Short mmCIF file of N, CA and C in Angstrom, two decimals:
data_model
loop_
_atom_site.label_atom_id
_atom_site.label_comp_id
_atom_site.label_asym_id
_atom_site.label_seq_id
_atom_site.Cartn_x
_atom_site.Cartn_y
_atom_site.Cartn_z
N MET H 5 1.41 -0.77 -0.11
CA MET H 5 -0.08 0.30 0.26
C MET H 5 0.45 1.11 -0.15
N PRO H 6 1.03 2.19 -0.84
CA PRO H 6 1.05 3.75 -1.47
C PRO H 6 1.23 3.91 0.21
N LYS H 7 2.07 5.29 0.39
CA LYS H 7 2.29 5.79 1.98
C LYS H 7 1.97 6.59 1.53
N GLU H 8 0.96 7.22 2.65
CA GLU H 8 0.07 8.70 3.15
C GLU H 8 1.01 9.99 2.27
N VAL H 9 0.61 11.08 1.17
CA VAL H 9 1.55 11.94 0.89
C VAL H 9 1.30 13.18 1.99
N LYS H 10 1.02 14.06 2.96
CA LYS H 10 1.14 15.16 3.58
C LYS H 10 0.73 16.06 2.43
N LYS H 11 -0.20 16.55 2.67
CA LYS H 11 -0.98 17.26 1.85
C LYS H 11 -0.60 19.51 2.28
N GLU H 12 -0.76 19.67 3.44
CA GLU H 12 0.27 20.67 3.54
C GLU H 12 1.39 21.05 3.77
N ARG H 13 1.82 21.62 2.61
CA ARG H 13 3.19 22.62 2.34
C ARG H 13 3.65 22.59 3.78
N ILE H 14 5.28 22.03 4.08
CA ILE H 14 5.95 22.99 5.30
C ILE H 14 6.54 24.12 5.37
N GLU H 15 5.58 25.63 5.91
CA GLU H 15 6.02 26.71 5.91
C GLU H 15 7.62 26.51 6.16
N VAL H 16 7.96 27.99 5.17
CA VAL H 16 9.85 28.35 5.49
C VAL H 16 9.44 28.89 6.74
N PRO H 17 10.98 29.18 7.14
CA PRO H 17 10.67 29.67 8.97
C PRO H 17 11.05 31.02 9.13
N GLU H 18 10.64 31.88 9.30
CA GLU H 18 10.70 33.36 9.16
C GLU H 18 11.14 33.61 10.03
N GLN H 19 12.40 34.89 9.98
CA GLN H 19 13.04 36.10 11.04
C GLN H 19 11.78 36.07 12.24
N ASP H 20 11.29 36.79 13.64
CA ASP H 20 10.19 37.13 13.87
C ASP H 20 10.44 38.41 13.82
N ALA H 21 9.52 39.80 13.32
CA ALA H 21 9.16 40.51 13.33
C ALA H 21 10.03 41.76 14.39
N GLY H 22 10.25 41.14 15.69
CA GLY H 22 10.51 42.41 17.01
C GLY H 22 12.29 42.19 16.75
N VAL H 23 12.79 40.94 15.73
CA VAL H 23 14.04 40.98 15.62
C VAL H 23 14.66 41.41 14.15
N ARG H 24 14.05 41.08 12.84
CA ARG H 24 13.99 41.53 12.00
C ARG H 24 14.10 43.40 11.80
N ILE H 25 13.39 44.03 12.58
CA ILE H 25 13.10 45.16 12.34
C ILE H 25 14.85 45.94 12.89
N HIS H 26 15.74 45.21 13.39
CA HIS H 26 16.99 45.21 13.89
C HIS H 26 18.21 44.60 13.18
N ASN H 27 18.25 44.29 11.76
CA ASN H 27 19.07 44.16 11.00
C ASN H 27 18.89 43.95 9.74
N PHE H 28 19.47 42.93 8.44
CA PHE H 28 19.36 43.59 7.91
C PHE H 28 19.15 42.29 6.36
N GLU H 29 18.90 41.33 7.12
CA GLU H 29 18.84 39.84 7.03
C GLU H 29 17.79 40.00 6.41
N GLU H 30 17.57 38.39 5.68
CA GLU H 30 16.32 38.26 4.35
C GLU H 30 15.80 37.83 6.01
N VAL H 31 14.56 37.95 5.71
CA VAL H 31 13.29 37.56 6.16
C VAL H 31 12.89 36.40 6.40
N SER H 32 12.71 35.57 5.24
CA SER H 32 12.78 33.52 5.49
C SER H 32 14.11 33.42 5.38
N MET H 33 14.00 32.41 6.32
CA MET H 33 15.24 31.95 7.13
C MET H 33 15.85 31.08 6.31
N GLY H 34 14.97 30.33 5.46
CA GLY H 34 15.33 29.22 5.05
C GLY H 34 15.49 27.61 5.59
N TYR H 35 15.08 27.06 4.46
CA TYR H 35 14.83 25.35 5.34
C TYR H 35 15.88 24.20 5.87
N THR H 36 15.45 24.09 7.26
CA THR H 36 16.63 23.40 7.38
C THR H 36 16.87 21.69 6.56
N MET H 37 18.02 21.41 7.43
CA MET H 37 17.62 20.33 6.20
C MET H 37 16.40 19.08 6.85
N GLU H 38 15.93 18.79 7.69
CA GLU H 38 15.11 18.22 8.50
C GLU H 38 14.14 18.84 7.37
N LEU H 39 13.37 19.96 7.25
CA LEU H 39 12.50 20.67 7.18
C LEU H 39 12.26 20.06 5.22
N ALA H 40 13.06 20.86 4.67
CA ALA H 40 13.68 20.54 3.04
C ALA H 40 12.71 19.21 3.33
N VAL H 41 13.75 18.01 3.04
CA VAL H 41 13.38 16.41 3.45
C VAL H 41 12.06 16.22 3.77
N GLN H 42 11.54 16.65 4.54
CA GLN H 42 10.03 16.50 4.71
C GLN H 42 9.03 17.00 3.83
N GLU H 43 9.26 18.70 3.02
CA GLU H 43 8.67 19.23 1.81
C GLU H 43 9.21 18.03 1.23
N ALA H 44 10.68 18.00 0.55
CA ALA H 44 10.70 17.17 -0.54
C ALA H 44 9.92 15.83 -0.77
N GLU H 45 9.76 15.26 0.51
CA GLU H 45 8.57 14.08 0.72
C GLU H 45 7.59 14.07 0.40
N ARG H 46 6.62 15.26 0.08
CA ARG H 46 5.36 15.80 0.14
C ARG H 46 5.49 15.15 -1.55
N CYS H 47 6.36 15.56 -2.43
CA CYS H 47 6.64 15.11 -3.89
C CYS H 47 6.06 13.66 -4.51
N LEU H 48 5.26 13.96 -5.72
CA LEU H 48 4.30 12.87 -6.67
C LEU H 48 5.17 12.35 -6.95
N HIS H 49 6.92 12.58 -7.17
CA HIS H 49 7.77 12.20 -7.89
C HIS H 49 7.68 11.73 -9.58
N CYS H 50 6.61 12.75 -10.22
CA CYS H 50 6.26 12.31 -11.90
C CYS H 50 6.94 11.93 -12.47
N PRO H 51 7.91 11.36 -13.81
CA PRO H 51 8.52 10.78 -14.52
C PRO H 51 9.22 12.11 -15.38
N PRO H 52 10.48 12.51 -15.40
CA PRO H 52 10.70 13.88 -16.06
C PRO H 52 9.81 14.19 -17.45
N GLU H 53 9.65 12.97 -18.04
CA GLU H 53 9.29 13.46 -19.74
C GLU H 53 7.68 13.48 -19.69
N LYS H 54 7.25 13.64 -18.30
CA LYS H 54 5.71 14.06 -17.56
C LYS H 54 5.64 15.40 -16.48
N ALA H 55 6.44 14.93 -16.27
CA ALA H 55 6.40 16.70 -15.68
C ALA H 55 6.21 17.80 -15.64
N PRO H 56 5.20 17.96 -14.77
CA PRO H 56 4.41 19.48 -15.53
C PRO H 56 5.07 20.49 -14.66
N CYS H 57 6.00 19.91 -13.98
CA CYS H 57 6.57 21.39 -13.09
C CYS H 57 7.84 21.52 -14.14
N ILE H 58 8.59 20.46 -14.41
CA ILE H 58 9.52 20.74 -15.93
C ILE H 58 8.97 21.63 -16.64
N LYS H 59 8.19 21.40 -17.29
CA LYS H 59 7.28 22.24 -18.31
C LYS H 59 7.45 24.12 -17.82
N GLY H 60 7.12 24.32 -16.72
CA GLY H 60 6.68 25.28 -16.35
C GLY H 60 8.05 25.80 -15.83
N CYS H 61 8.89 25.50 -15.41
CA CYS H 61 10.11 25.86 -15.80
C CYS H 61 11.08 26.41 -17.48
N PRO H 62 11.35 27.63 -16.92
CA PRO H 62 12.14 28.26 -18.21
C PRO H 62 13.43 27.58 -18.27
N VAL H 63 13.93 27.31 -17.15
CA VAL H 63 15.33 26.75 -17.83
C VAL H 63 15.56 25.07 -17.28
N ASP H 64 14.48 24.25 -17.47
CA ASP H 64 14.10 22.83 -17.59
C ASP H 64 14.37 22.33 -16.43
N VAL H 65 15.09 22.65 -15.65
CA VAL H 65 15.55 21.90 -14.61
C VAL H 65 14.44 21.15 -14.04
N ASN H 66 14.98 19.76 -13.96
CA ASN H 66 14.88 18.13 -13.34
C ASN H 66 14.34 18.38 -11.92
N ILE H 67 13.40 18.75 -12.27
CA ILE H 67 12.98 19.66 -10.74
C ILE H 67 12.12 17.62 -9.57
N PRO H 68 11.80 16.51 -10.38
CA PRO H 68 11.53 15.87 -9.69
C PRO H 68 12.85 15.05 -8.82
N ALA H 69 13.78 15.22 -10.16
CA ALA H 69 15.57 14.53 -9.87
C ALA H 69 15.83 15.05 -8.71
N PHE H 70 15.81 16.96 -8.64
CA PHE H 70 17.30 17.28 -8.23
C PHE H 70 15.96 17.29 -5.83
N ILE H 71 14.61 17.00 -5.70
CA ILE H 71 13.56 16.79 -5.07
C ILE H 71 14.54 15.29 -4.64
N SER H 72 13.93 14.14 -5.78
CA SER H 72 14.69 12.89 -4.62
C SER H 72 15.97 13.02 -4.36
N LYS H 73 16.94 13.94 -4.67
CA LYS H 73 18.24 13.86 -4.25
C LYS H 73 18.55 14.34 -2.81
N ILE H 74 17.35 15.06 -2.80
CA ILE H 74 16.86 15.85 -1.09
C ILE H 74 16.19 14.88 -0.42
N ILE H 75 15.49 13.79 -0.43
CA ILE H 75 15.41 13.15 0.23
C ILE H 75 17.08 12.11 0.62
N GLU H 76 17.92 12.05 -0.29
CA GLU H 76 18.70 10.74 -0.10
C GLU H 76 19.17 12.10 1.04
N ARG H 77 18.73 12.81 0.97
CA ARG H 77 20.16 13.63 1.48
C ARG H 77 21.37 14.44 0.77
N ASP H 78 21.12 14.39 -0.33
CA ASP H 78 22.63 14.26 -1.55
C ASP H 78 22.22 15.22 -2.18
N MET H 79 23.08 16.87 -1.08
CA MET H 79 22.94 18.09 -1.96
C MET H 79 23.71 18.10 -2.80
N LYS H 80 25.77 17.29 -3.10
CA LYS H 80 25.55 17.03 -3.97
C LYS H 80 25.22 16.89 -5.31
N GLY H 81 24.63 16.60 -5.26
CA GLY H 81 23.74 14.59 -6.53
C GLY H 81 22.36 16.74 -6.72
N ALA H 82 21.49 16.85 -6.06
CA ALA H 82 20.82 17.71 -6.38
C ALA H 82 21.40 19.05 -6.66
N LEU H 83 22.58 19.74 -6.27
CA LEU H 83 23.59 20.70 -7.28
C LEU H 83 23.56 20.60 -8.50
N GLU H 84 24.23 19.55 -8.35
CA GLU H 84 24.56 19.50 -9.36
C GLU H 84 23.46 18.79 -11.30
N ILE H 85 22.15 18.12 -10.35
CA ILE H 85 20.55 18.11 -11.10
C ILE H 85 20.33 19.86 -11.61
N ILE H 86 20.51 20.44 -10.92
CA ILE H 86 19.79 21.88 -11.28
C ILE H 86 20.65 22.21 -12.03
N LYS H 87 22.72 22.25 -11.67
CA LYS H 87 23.24 23.36 -12.22
C LYS H 87 23.28 22.77 -13.67
N GLU H 88 22.69 21.29 -14.11
CA GLU H 88 22.84 20.99 -15.86
C GLU H 88 21.96 22.29 -16.55
N THR H 89 20.84 22.89 -15.73
CA THR H 89 20.44 24.04 -16.89
C THR H 89 20.20 25.30 -16.19
N ASN H 90 20.75 25.31 -14.79
CA ASN H 90 20.46 26.52 -13.98
C ASN H 90 21.41 27.14 -13.96
N SER H 91 22.49 27.91 -14.02
CA SER H 91 23.72 28.50 -13.38
C SER H 91 23.94 29.09 -12.28
N LEU H 92 22.47 29.67 -11.58
CA LEU H 92 22.52 30.27 -10.49
C LEU H 92 21.17 29.89 -9.26
N PRO H 93 20.84 29.03 -9.66
CA PRO H 93 19.87 28.07 -8.23
C PRO H 93 20.03 29.39 -7.02
N GLY H 94 20.37 29.71 -6.06
CA GLY H 94 20.64 30.94 -5.60
C GLY H 94 19.59 31.80 -5.55
N ILE H 95 19.67 32.53 -7.15
CA ILE H 95 19.49 33.86 -7.19
C ILE H 95 17.68 33.31 -7.50
N THR H 96 17.76 32.39 -8.67
CA THR H 96 16.09 32.10 -8.92
C THR H 96 15.67 31.17 -7.89
N GLY H 97 16.00 30.75 -6.63
CA GLY H 97 15.54 30.08 -5.54
C GLY H 97 14.71 31.18 -4.45
N ARG H 98 15.14 32.23 -4.73
CA ARG H 98 14.86 33.53 -4.33
C ARG H 98 13.75 34.23 -5.17
N VAL H 99 13.97 34.64 -5.93
CA VAL H 99 13.41 35.32 -7.34
C VAL H 99 12.79 35.65 -8.43
N CYS H 100 13.08 33.89 -8.95
CA CYS H 100 11.96 33.64 -9.85
C CYS H 100 10.35 33.14 -9.26
N PRO H 101 8.97 33.64 -10.47
CA PRO H 101 8.38 33.64 -9.97
C PRO H 101 8.14 32.31 -9.76
N GLN H 102 7.92 31.47 -8.72
CA GLN H 102 8.21 30.28 -8.68
C GLN H 102 6.54 29.74 -8.72
N GLU H 103 5.27 29.95 -7.91
CA GLU H 103 3.85 30.33 -8.31
C GLU H 103 3.18 30.06 -9.92
N GLU H 104 4.25 30.70 -10.32
CA GLU H 104 3.92 31.35 -11.62
C GLU H 104 4.16 30.49 -12.92
N GLN H 105 4.99 29.33 -12.35
CA GLN H 105 5.65 28.81 -13.19
C GLN H 105 5.53 27.17 -12.66
N CYS H 106 6.95 27.21 -12.53
CA CYS H 106 6.79 25.46 -12.07
C CYS H 106 5.96 25.03 -10.66
N GLU H 107 5.87 25.50 -10.03
CA GLU H 107 4.92 25.32 -8.75
C GLU H 107 2.87 25.78 -9.42
N MET H 108 3.29 26.28 -10.19
CA MET H 108 1.54 26.78 -11.30
C MET H 108 1.28 24.90 -11.71
N HIS H 109 2.45 24.50 -11.84
CA HIS H 109 1.72 22.97 -12.92
C HIS H 109 2.19 22.14 -11.56
N CYS H 110 2.18 22.02 -11.08
CA CYS H 110 2.75 21.66 -9.85
C CYS H 110 1.33 20.29 -9.67
N MET H 111 1.89 18.71 -9.92
CA MET H 111 0.45 17.92 -9.63
C MET H 111 -0.13 17.66 -8.36
N MET H 112 0.87 17.94 -7.37
CA MET H 112 -0.01 17.78 -5.83
C MET H 112 -0.50 18.99 -5.69
N GLY H 113 -0.54 20.25 -6.71
CA GLY H 113 -1.48 20.46 -5.98
C GLY H 113 -2.94 20.02 -6.04
N LYS H 114 -3.12 18.87 -7.26
CA LYS H 114 -4.68 18.36 -7.25
C LYS H 114 -4.84 17.61 -5.59
N LEU H 115 -4.16 17.37 -4.89
CA LEU H 115 -4.09 16.59 -3.84
C LEU H 115 -3.88 17.61 -2.26
N GLY H 116 -3.18 18.22 -2.69
CA GLY H 116 -3.72 19.73 -1.56
C GLY H 116 -2.24 20.72 -2.07
N ASP H 117 -1.72 21.28 -0.54
CA ASP H 117 -1.14 22.35 -1.02
C ASP H 117 0.60 21.79 -2.11
N LYS H 118 1.10 22.85 -3.24
CA LYS H 118 2.10 22.80 -4.05
C LYS H 118 2.76 22.50 -3.49
N ILE H 119 4.15 21.26 -4.11
CA ILE H 119 5.30 21.93 -3.21
C ILE H 119 5.94 23.21 -3.82
N ASN H 120 6.35 23.45 -2.56
CA ASN H 120 7.19 25.04 -2.88
C ASN H 120 9.03 24.43 -3.08
N ILE H 121 8.94 24.57 -4.20
CA ILE H 121 9.64 24.11 -5.56
C ILE H 121 11.32 25.21 -5.13
N GLY H 122 10.80 26.37 -5.32
CA GLY H 122 11.59 27.88 -5.44
C GLY H 122 12.03 27.38 -3.79
N LYS H 123 11.65 26.98 -2.67
CA LYS H 123 12.41 27.21 -1.39
C LYS H 123 12.84 26.00 -1.73
N LEU H 124 12.83 24.71 -1.97
CA LEU H 124 14.52 23.36 -2.30
C LEU H 124 15.03 23.95 -2.51
N GLU H 125 15.13 24.15 -3.76
CA GLU H 125 16.10 25.13 -4.76
C GLU H 125 16.99 26.27 -3.48
N ARG H 126 16.19 27.29 -3.47
CA ARG H 126 17.13 27.40 -2.35
C ARG H 126 17.78 27.05 -1.53
N PHE H 127 17.23 25.90 -0.85
CA PHE H 127 17.91 25.66 0.17
C PHE H 127 18.86 24.27 -0.61
N VAL H 128 19.14 24.05 -1.41
CA VAL H 128 19.89 23.30 -2.32
C VAL H 128 21.49 24.19 -2.45
N ALA H 129 21.43 25.82 -2.84
CA ALA H 129 22.02 26.51 -2.91
C ALA H 129 22.66 27.12 -2.34
N ASP H 130 22.21 27.21 -0.82
CA ASP H 130 22.60 28.01 0.11
C ASP H 130 23.18 27.20 1.18
N TYR H 131 22.31 25.28 1.14
CA TYR H 131 23.45 24.20 1.33
C TYR H 131 25.21 24.93 0.77
N ALA H 132 25.05 24.19 0.12
CA ALA H 132 26.19 24.14 -1.14
C ALA H 132 27.11 24.59 -0.47
N ARG H 133 26.38 26.06 -0.55
CA ARG H 133 27.53 27.14 -0.38
C ARG H 133 28.25 27.47 1.56
N GLU H 134 27.21 26.98 2.19
CA GLU H 134 27.05 27.33 3.50
C GLU H 134 28.42 26.07 3.39
N HIS H 135 28.78 24.63 2.83
CA HIS H 135 28.91 23.63 3.09
C HIS H 135 29.91 23.58 2.24
N GLY H 136 30.76 24.50 1.12
CA GLY H 136 31.59 24.62 0.13
C GLY H 136 31.72 23.25 -0.80
N ILE H 137 30.64 23.15 -1.12
CA ILE H 137 30.10 22.00 -1.60
C ILE H 137 30.51 22.08 -3.51
N LEU H 138 31.15 21.91 -4.02
CA LEU H 138 30.84 22.48 -6.04
C LEU H 138 30.41 21.56 -6.68
N ALA H 139 29.22 21.73 -7.64
CA ALA H 139 28.46 20.45 -8.93
C ALA H 139 30.52 20.31 -9.58
N ASN H 140 30.13 19.02 -10.21
CA ASN H 140 30.79 18.75 -10.76
C ASN H 140 30.18 18.65 -12.82
N ILE H 141 31.18 20.00 -12.63
CA ILE H 141 29.75 20.46 -14.21
C ILE H 141 30.23 19.71 -15.57
N LYS H 142 29.85 18.95 -16.61
CA LYS H 142 30.79 18.12 -17.88
C LYS H 142 30.37 19.95 -19.10
N ILE H 143 32.42 19.81 -18.80
CA ILE H 143 32.87 21.11 -20.17
C ILE H 143 32.73 20.40 -21.29
N ASP H 144 32.10 20.56 -22.61
CA ASP H 144 32.99 20.09 -23.52
C ASP H 144 34.57 20.64 -23.95
N GLU H 145 34.96 19.89 -25.49
CA GLU H 145 36.08 19.97 -25.66
C GLU H 145 36.71 21.68 -25.47
N LYS H 146 37.43 22.37 -25.43
CA LYS H 146 37.76 23.62 -25.10
C LYS H 146 37.94 24.30 -27.30
N LYS H 147 37.02 25.05 -27.68
CA LYS H 147 36.97 25.30 -28.76
C LYS H 147 38.22 26.36 -29.52
N GLY H 148 38.91 26.41 -27.92
CA GLY H 148 39.55 27.40 -28.99
C GLY H 148 39.52 29.29 -29.26
N LYS H 149 38.20 28.61 -28.56
CA LYS H 149 37.55 30.75 -29.06
C LYS H 149 37.47 31.79 -27.67
N LYS H 150 37.34 32.48 -27.92
CA LYS H 150 36.93 33.18 -26.53
C LYS H 150 36.07 34.17 -27.54
N VAL H 151 35.44 34.15 -26.12
CA VAL H 151 33.79 35.29 -26.48
C VAL H 151 33.98 36.28 -25.77
N ALA H 152 33.98 37.57 -25.42
CA ALA H 152 33.43 39.38 -24.49
C ALA H 152 31.96 38.64 -24.17
N ILE H 153 31.78 38.64 -22.97
CA ILE H 153 30.18 38.86 -22.77
C ILE H 153 29.99 40.84 -21.78
N VAL H 154 29.48 40.89 -22.38
CA VAL H 154 29.48 42.90 -21.96
C VAL H 154 27.76 42.98 -21.24
N GLY H 155 28.34 43.22 -19.30
CA GLY H 155 27.40 43.29 -18.32
C GLY H 155 27.82 42.03 -17.72
N SER H 156 27.46 42.19 -16.56
CA SER H 156 27.55 40.88 -15.47
C SER H 156 26.74 40.75 -14.29
N GLY H 157 25.18 41.09 -15.49
CA GLY H 157 24.21 40.84 -14.87
C GLY H 157 23.52 39.13 -14.10
N PRO H 158 22.94 38.84 -14.18
CA PRO H 158 21.79 37.27 -14.07
C PRO H 158 22.51 36.87 -15.65
N ALA H 159 21.85 37.58 -16.87
CA ALA H 159 21.82 37.12 -17.72
C ALA H 159 23.18 37.43 -18.56
N GLY H 160 24.24 38.09 -17.77
CA GLY H 160 25.26 37.51 -18.36
C GLY H 160 26.95 36.66 -17.86
N LEU H 161 25.53 36.04 -16.27
CA LEU H 161 26.33 35.19 -15.71
C LEU H 161 25.99 34.02 -16.27
N SER H 162 25.27 33.62 -16.59
CA SER H 162 24.07 33.23 -17.31
C SER H 162 24.78 32.50 -18.37
N CYS H 163 24.89 33.27 -19.49
CA CYS H 163 25.37 32.99 -20.77
C CYS H 163 27.34 32.71 -20.64
N ALA H 164 27.85 33.11 -19.65
CA ALA H 164 28.87 32.75 -19.61
C ALA H 164 29.23 31.61 -19.18
N SER H 165 28.36 31.00 -17.90
CA SER H 165 28.71 29.61 -17.39
C SER H 165 28.22 28.73 -19.21
N ASP H 166 27.14 29.00 -19.97
CA ASP H 166 27.18 28.15 -20.35
C ASP H 166 27.27 28.19 -21.58
N LEU H 167 28.18 29.06 -22.60
CA LEU H 167 29.68 29.48 -22.93
C LEU H 167 30.62 28.45 -22.60
N ILE H 168 31.34 28.77 -21.80
CA ILE H 168 32.46 28.01 -20.97
C ILE H 168 31.65 25.92 -21.10
N LYS H 169 30.44 25.76 -20.63
CA LYS H 169 30.30 24.38 -20.85
C LYS H 169 30.11 23.90 -22.19
N ALA H 170 30.22 24.90 -23.01
CA ALA H 170 29.91 24.38 -24.59
C ALA H 170 31.63 24.69 -24.75
N GLY H 171 32.42 24.99 -23.89
CA GLY H 171 34.12 24.71 -24.81
C GLY H 171 34.70 26.81 -24.75
N TYR H 172 33.89 27.27 -24.62
CA TYR H 172 34.69 28.91 -25.30
C TYR H 172 35.21 28.97 -24.06
N GLU H 173 36.10 29.94 -24.01
CA GLU H 173 36.97 30.15 -23.09
C GLU H 173 36.53 32.04 -23.09
N VAL H 174 36.12 32.76 -21.84
CA VAL H 174 34.79 33.29 -21.57
C VAL H 174 35.24 35.36 -20.91
N GLU H 175 35.51 35.99 -21.41
CA GLU H 175 36.02 37.44 -20.25
C GLU H 175 34.62 37.88 -20.51
N ILE H 176 34.52 38.23 -19.19
CA ILE H 176 32.94 39.20 -18.52
C ILE H 176 33.72 41.02 -18.54
N MET H 177 33.07 41.75 -19.17
CA MET H 177 33.35 43.12 -19.17
C MET H 177 32.26 43.72 -18.67
#
């Protein structure tokens, strides 16, 4: 018999208002490992070729796969899956409008609250940064050509990352 899936979303802890008026830290404190695993365990693990959450993701992150790695507590594996298509998970986990993209299509929403995909992505990125975890990224054979990127915002950094993966030498200006 399949295990019962928790229908309610695991909310992310936030700083108390009395504390946050005295600092410049983020209001959302992010998941702990235990809370992230609990939220990840709610996922229905749709097959990647059918997962509507992936279709809703502009960068095609394999969401069920990285969520499975969280359940296994394999943050390096989760980070590597995310970074296959998303160079900036620490940013997108915070500012991407997930509720209108991947989360909007989450099948769990038919049974209860949708999976908090963005906060899980943020957790993986933050955990990796705090613990010095680096993703092993496949880089194509060097092309022997240089590309200049004008601008070091998110688009420029993502472009540089994709070009480096494709074997180009990149200079950001």
